[in-house]
Short mmCIF file of C-alpha atoms in Angstrom, two decimals:
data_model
loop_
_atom_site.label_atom_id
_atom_site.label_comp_id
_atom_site.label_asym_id
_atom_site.label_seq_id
_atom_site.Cartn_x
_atom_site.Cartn_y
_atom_site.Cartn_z
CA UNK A 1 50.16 51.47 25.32
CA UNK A 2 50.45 47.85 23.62
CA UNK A 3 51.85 44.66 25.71
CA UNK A 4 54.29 42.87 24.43
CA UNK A 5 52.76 40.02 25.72
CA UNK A 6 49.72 40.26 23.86
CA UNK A 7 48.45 37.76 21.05
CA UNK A 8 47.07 40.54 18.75
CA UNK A 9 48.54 43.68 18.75
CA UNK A 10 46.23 46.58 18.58
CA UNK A 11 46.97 47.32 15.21
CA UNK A 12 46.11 44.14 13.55
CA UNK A 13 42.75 44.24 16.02
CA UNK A 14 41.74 47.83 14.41
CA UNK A 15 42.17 46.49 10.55
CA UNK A 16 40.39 43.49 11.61
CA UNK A 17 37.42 45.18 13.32
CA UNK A 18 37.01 47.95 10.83
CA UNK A 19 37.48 45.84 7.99
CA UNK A 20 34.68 43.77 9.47
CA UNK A 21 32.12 46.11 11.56
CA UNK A 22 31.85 48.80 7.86
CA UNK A 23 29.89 46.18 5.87
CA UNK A 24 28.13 44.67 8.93
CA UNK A 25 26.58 47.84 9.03
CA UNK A 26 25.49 48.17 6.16
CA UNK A 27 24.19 44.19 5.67
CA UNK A 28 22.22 45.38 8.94
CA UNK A 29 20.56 48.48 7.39
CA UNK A 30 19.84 46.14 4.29
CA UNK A 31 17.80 43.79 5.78
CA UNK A 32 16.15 45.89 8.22
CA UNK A 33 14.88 47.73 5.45
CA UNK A 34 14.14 44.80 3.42
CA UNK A 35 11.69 43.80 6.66
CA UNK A 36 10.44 46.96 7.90
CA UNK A 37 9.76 47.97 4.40
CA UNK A 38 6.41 45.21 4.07
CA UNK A 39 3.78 45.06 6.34
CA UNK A 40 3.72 40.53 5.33
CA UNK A 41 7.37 40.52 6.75
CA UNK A 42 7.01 43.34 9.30
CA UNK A 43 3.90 41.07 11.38
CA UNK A 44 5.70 37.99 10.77
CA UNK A 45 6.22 36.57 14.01
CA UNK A 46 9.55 34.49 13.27
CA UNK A 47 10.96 37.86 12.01
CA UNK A 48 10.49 39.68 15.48
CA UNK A 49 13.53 38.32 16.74
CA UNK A 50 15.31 39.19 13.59
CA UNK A 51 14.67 42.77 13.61
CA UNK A 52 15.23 42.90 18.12
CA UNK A 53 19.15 41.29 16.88
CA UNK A 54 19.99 43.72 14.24
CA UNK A 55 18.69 47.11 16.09
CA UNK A 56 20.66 45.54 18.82
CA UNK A 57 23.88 44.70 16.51
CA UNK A 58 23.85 48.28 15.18
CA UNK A 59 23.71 50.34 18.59
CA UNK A 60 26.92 47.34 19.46
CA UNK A 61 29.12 48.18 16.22
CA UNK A 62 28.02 52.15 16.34
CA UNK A 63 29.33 52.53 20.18
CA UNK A 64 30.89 50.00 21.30
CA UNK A 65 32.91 49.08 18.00
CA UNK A 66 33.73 52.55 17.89
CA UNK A 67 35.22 52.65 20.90
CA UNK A 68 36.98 49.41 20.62
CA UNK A 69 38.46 51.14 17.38
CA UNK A 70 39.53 54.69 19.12
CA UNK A 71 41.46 52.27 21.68
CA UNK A 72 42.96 50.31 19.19
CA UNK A 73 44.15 54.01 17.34
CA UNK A 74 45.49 55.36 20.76
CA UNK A 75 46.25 52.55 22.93
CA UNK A 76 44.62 54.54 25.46
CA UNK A 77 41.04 55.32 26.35
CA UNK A 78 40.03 58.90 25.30
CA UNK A 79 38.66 60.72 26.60
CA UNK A 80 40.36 59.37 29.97
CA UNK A 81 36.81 60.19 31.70
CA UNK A 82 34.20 57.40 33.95
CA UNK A 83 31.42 58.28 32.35
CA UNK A 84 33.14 57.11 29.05
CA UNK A 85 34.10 53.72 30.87
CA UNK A 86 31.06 53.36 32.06
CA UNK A 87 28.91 53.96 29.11
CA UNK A 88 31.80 51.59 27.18
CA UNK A 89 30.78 48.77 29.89
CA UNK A 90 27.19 49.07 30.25
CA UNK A 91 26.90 48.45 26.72
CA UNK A 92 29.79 45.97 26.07
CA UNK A 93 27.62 43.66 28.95
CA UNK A 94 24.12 44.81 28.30
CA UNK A 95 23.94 44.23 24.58
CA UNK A 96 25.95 41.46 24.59
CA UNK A 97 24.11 39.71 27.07
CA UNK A 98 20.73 40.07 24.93
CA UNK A 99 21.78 39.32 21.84
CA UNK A 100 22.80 35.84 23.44
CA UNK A 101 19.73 35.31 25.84
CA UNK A 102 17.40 36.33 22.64
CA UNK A 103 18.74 33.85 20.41
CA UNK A 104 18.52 31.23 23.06
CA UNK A 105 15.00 32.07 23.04
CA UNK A 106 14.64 31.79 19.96
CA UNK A 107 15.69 28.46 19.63
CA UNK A 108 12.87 27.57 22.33
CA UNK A 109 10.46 29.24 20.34
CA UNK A 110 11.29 28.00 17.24
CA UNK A 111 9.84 24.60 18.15
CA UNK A 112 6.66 26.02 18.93
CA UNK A 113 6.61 27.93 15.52
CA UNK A 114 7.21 25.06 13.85
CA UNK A 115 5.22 22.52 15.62
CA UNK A 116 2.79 23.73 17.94
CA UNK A 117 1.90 26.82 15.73
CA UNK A 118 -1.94 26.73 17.37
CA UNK A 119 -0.49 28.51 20.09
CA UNK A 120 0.14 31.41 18.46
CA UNK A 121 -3.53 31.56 16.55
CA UNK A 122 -5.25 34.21 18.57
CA UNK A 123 -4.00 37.85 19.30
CA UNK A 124 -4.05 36.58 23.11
CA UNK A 125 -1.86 33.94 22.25
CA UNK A 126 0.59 35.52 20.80
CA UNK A 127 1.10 38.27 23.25
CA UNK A 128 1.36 35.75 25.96
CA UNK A 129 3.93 33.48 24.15
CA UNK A 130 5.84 35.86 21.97
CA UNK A 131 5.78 39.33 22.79
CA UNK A 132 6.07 38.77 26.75
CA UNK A 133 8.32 37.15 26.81
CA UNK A 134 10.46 39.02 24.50
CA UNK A 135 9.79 42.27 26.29
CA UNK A 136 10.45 40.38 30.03
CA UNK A 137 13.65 39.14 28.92
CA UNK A 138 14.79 42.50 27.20
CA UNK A 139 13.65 44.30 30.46
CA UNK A 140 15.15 42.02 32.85
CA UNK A 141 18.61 42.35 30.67
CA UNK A 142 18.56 46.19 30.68
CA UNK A 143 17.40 46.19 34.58
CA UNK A 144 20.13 43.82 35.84
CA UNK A 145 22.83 45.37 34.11
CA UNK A 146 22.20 49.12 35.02
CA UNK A 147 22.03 48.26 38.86
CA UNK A 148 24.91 46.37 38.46
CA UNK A 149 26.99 48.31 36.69
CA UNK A 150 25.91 52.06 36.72
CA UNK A 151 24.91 51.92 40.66
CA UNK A 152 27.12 48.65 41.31
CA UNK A 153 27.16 47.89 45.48
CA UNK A 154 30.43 48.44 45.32
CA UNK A 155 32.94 50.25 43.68
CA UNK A 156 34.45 50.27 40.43
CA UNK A 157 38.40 51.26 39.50
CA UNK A 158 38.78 51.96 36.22
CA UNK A 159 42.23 51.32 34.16
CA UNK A 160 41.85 53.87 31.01
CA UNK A 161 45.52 51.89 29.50
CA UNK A 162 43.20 49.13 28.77
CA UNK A 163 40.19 48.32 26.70
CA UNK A 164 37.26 48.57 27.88
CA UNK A 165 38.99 50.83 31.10
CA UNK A 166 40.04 47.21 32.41
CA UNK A 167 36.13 45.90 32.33
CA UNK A 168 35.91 47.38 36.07
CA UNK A 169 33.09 45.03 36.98
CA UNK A 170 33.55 44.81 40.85
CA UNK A 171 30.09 42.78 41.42
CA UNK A 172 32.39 39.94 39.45
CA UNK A 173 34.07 39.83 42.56
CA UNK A 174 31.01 38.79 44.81
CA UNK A 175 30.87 35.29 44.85
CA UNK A 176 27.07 35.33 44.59
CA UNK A 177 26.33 37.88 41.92
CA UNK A 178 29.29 36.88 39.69
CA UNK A 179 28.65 33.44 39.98
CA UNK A 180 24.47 34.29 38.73
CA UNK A 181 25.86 36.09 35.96
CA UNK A 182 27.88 33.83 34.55
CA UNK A 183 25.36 30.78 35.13
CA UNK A 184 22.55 32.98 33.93
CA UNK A 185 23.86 35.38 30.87
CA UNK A 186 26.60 32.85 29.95
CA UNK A 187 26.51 29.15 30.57
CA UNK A 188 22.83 28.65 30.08
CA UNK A 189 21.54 30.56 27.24
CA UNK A 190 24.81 28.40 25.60
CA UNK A 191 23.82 24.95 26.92
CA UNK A 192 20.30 26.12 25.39
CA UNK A 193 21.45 27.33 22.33
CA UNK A 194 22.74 24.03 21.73
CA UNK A 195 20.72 21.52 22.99
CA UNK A 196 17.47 23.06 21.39
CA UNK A 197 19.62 23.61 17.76
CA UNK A 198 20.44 19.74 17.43
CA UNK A 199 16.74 18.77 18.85
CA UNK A 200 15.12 21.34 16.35
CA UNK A 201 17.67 19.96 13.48
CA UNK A 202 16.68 16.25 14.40
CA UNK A 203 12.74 16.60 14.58
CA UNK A 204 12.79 18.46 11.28
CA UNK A 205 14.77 15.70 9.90
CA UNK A 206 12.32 13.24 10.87
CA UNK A 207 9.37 15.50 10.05
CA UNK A 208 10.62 15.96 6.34
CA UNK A 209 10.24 12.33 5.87
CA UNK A 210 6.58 12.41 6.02
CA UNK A 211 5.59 16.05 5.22
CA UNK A 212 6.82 17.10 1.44
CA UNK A 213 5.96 19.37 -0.64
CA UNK A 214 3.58 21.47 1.14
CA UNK A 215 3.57 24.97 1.51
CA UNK A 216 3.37 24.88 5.08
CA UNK A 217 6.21 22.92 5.82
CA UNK A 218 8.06 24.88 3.81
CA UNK A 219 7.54 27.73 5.55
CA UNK A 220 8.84 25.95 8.85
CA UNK A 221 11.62 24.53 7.48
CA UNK A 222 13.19 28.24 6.11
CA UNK A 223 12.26 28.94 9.67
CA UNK A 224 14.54 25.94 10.95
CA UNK A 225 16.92 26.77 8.64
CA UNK A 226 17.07 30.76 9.83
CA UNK A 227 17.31 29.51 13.48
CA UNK A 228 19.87 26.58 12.67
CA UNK A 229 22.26 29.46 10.65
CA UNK A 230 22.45 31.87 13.46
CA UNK A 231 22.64 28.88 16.13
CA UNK A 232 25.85 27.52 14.23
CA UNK A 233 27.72 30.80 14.27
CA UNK A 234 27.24 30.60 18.10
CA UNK A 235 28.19 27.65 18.65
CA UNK A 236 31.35 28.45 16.76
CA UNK A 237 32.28 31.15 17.84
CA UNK A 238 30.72 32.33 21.21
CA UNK A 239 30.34 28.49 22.48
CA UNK A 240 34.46 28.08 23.44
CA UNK A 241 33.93 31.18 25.67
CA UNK A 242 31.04 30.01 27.86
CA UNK A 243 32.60 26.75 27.73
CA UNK A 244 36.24 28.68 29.19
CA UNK A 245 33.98 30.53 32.03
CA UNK A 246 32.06 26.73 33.05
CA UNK A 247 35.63 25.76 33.45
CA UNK A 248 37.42 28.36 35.38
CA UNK A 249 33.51 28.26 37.53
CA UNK A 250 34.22 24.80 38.51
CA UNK A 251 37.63 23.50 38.33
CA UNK A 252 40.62 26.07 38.03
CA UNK A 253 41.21 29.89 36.30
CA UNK A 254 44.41 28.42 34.97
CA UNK A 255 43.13 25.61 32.63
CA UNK A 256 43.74 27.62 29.65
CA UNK A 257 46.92 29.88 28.55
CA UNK A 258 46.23 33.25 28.62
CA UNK A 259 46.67 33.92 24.63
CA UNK A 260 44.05 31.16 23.90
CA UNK A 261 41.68 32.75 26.00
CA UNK A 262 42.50 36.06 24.46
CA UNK A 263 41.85 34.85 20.83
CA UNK A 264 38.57 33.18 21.84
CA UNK A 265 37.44 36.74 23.35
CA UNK A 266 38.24 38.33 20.53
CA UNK A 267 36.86 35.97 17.80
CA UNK A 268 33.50 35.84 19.81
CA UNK A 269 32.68 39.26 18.64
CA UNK A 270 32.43 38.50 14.80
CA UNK A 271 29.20 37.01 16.30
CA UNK A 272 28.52 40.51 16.11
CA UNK A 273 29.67 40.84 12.75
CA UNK A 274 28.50 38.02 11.10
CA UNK A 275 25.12 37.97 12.10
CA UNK A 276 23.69 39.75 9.52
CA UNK A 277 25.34 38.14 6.72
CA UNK A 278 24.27 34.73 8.50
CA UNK A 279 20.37 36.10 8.14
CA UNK A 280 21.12 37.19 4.81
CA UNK A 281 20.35 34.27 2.41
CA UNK A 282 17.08 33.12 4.98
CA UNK A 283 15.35 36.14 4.96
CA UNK A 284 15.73 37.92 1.34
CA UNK A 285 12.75 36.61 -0.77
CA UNK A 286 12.73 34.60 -3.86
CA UNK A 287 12.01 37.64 -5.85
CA UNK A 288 15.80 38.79 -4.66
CA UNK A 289 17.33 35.18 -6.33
CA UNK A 290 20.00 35.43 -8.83
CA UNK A 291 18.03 33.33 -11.27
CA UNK A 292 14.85 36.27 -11.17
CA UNK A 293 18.09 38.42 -11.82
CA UNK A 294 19.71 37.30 -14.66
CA UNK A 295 17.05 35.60 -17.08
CA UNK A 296 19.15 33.57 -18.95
CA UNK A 297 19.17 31.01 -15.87
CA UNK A 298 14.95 30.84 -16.03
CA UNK A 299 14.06 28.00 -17.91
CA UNK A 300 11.86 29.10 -20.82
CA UNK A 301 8.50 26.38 -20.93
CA UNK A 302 5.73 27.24 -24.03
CA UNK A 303 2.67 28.45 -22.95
CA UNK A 304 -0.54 27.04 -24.67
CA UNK A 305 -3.41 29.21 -25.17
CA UNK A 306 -7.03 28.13 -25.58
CA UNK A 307 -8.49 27.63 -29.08
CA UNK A 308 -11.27 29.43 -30.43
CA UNK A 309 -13.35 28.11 -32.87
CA UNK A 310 -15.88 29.93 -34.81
CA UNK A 311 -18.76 28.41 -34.30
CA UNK A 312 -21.16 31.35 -35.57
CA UNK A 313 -19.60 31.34 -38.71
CA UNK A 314 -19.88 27.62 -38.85
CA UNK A 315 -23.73 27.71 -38.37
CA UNK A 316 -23.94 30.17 -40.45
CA UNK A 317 -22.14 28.65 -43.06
CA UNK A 318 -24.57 25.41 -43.06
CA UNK A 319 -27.58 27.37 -42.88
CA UNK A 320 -26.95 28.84 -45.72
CA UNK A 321 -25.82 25.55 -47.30
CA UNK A 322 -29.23 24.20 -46.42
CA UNK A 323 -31.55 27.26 -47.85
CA UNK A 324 -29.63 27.07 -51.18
CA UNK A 325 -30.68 23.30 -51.76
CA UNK A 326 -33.32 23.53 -55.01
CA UNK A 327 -36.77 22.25 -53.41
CA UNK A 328 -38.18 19.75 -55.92
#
């Protein structure tokens, strides 16, 4: 069933998701491969969280996509069933939820990649301030969800006329826990994301002032770049919705009409969608560049080989110069 007083009708939102979420995949599978594939890029640390986004992206557009789409197709959720809803829920939340707290990670870490890069020099070291925390956050993501949504403490009612059967979240509904998810999974992994972007944008400014040209650098600044890519399609397009929920937290629900919250929600998930393409030009190598493609662009320099003279035959030749002088 479609509501008249929706902003999107459900047929526009299937063309617009499919059209989207079929070369996302593929983008995803690209670059995965394209990391995976070399041991270099497979250790790199700064790719870790690359790799954690995209595995997470493709188990969002396989499932949840999907079922977005099959909605979309029959205005209704089929099968009518709650282990469908809340399968469709825990993943909607769950993977959502990482894929925002991750990159707000990231943007921590990235200042420590880039300028305190002696923490990371020993094995130690790294597991203590990359893959820990990683695997705590992940963990912690997975945990809260599942109790709060698969054994909730209360109970959920499920509306299979609407996507996502209605988002039956009753914990929303208790002041405390709703309150710590939006503050937690929401509000400041957003504040973060931003704060830490411009700060990592402005020290790199100021650092490329007196560091050129070395290989080094380099490397951190394609890893500034990779953050500051991803960072600005979330502050684009996931940013108005955190900044919709801080509002309706503190001051009123009814700040905002309904349809402009309804085209923020659904523009926040070609976050989804766009991600890979975002990663796209920071991670392929130089090797991938159109100019090592077509070599008509390279610019053609002369190469100067090493001359070798013949000395032997020179000796030679003035030995025998000298013996053949008549002795008087």
């Amino acid at each position: 069933m479609e509501y008249a007083d929706s902003a999107i009708s459900n047929t526009v939102r299937f063309w617009l998701f499919l059209i989207a979420d079929i070369p996302s995949i593929g983008c995803s599978i690209a670059i995965l491969y394209h990391i995976l594939s070399n041991r270099t890029r497979r250790h790199a640390i700064n790719n870790h969280v690359v790799v954690i986004l995209l595995f997470n992206n493709l188990i969002y557009e396989f499932i949840d996509i999907s079922l977005f789409l099959n909605y979309y197709r029959l205005a209704v959720v089929s099968p009518p069933k709650e282990s469908l809803c809340l399968i469709w829920t825990f993943i909607d939340e769950t993977l959502y939820t990482i894929a925002t707290v991750i990159v707000a990670w990231a943007s921590i870490e990235r200042h420590l990649l880039i300028f305190h890069d002696r923490w990371y020099s020993t094995p130690k070291r790294r597991f203590l301030m990359h893959y820990l925390p990683l695997t705590m956050l992940v963990s912690y993501i997975l945990l809260f969800h599942f109790f709060a949504i698969i054994t909730p403490p209360c109970k959920n009612t499920y509306d299979y006329t609407e996507e996502i059967c209605g988002h039956p979240l009753c914990f929303h509904n208790n002041k405390v826990i709703g309150t710590f998810d939006t503050i937690a999974h929401d509000i400041i992994p957003a504040i973060t994301i931003v704060i830490c972007s411009i700060s990592l944008l402005v020290r790199v400014v100021i650092k490329s002032r007196h560091i050129r040209k070395t290989f080094q650098w380099r490397k951190h600044r394609k890893m500034a770049i990779q953050l500051l890519s991803i960072s600005s399609l979330y502050c684009v397009l996931y940013i108005p919705v955190a900044f919709i929920e801080l509002a309706q937290l503190c001051c009123s629900s009814n700040i905002f009409s309904a349809h402009f919250q309804e085209y923020t929600q659904f523009v926040a998930y070609y976050v989804v969608f766009l991600l890979p393409f975002v990663y796209l030009v920071s991670v392929i190598e130089s090797s991938w560049r159109i100019k090592n493609i077509f070599p008509c662009w390279r610019r053609t320099t002369q190469t100067v080989y090493p001359k070798v003279l013949h000395t032997t035959h020179v000796a030679a030749h003035q030995t025998n110069t000298v013996e053949s002088i008549p002795q008087n």
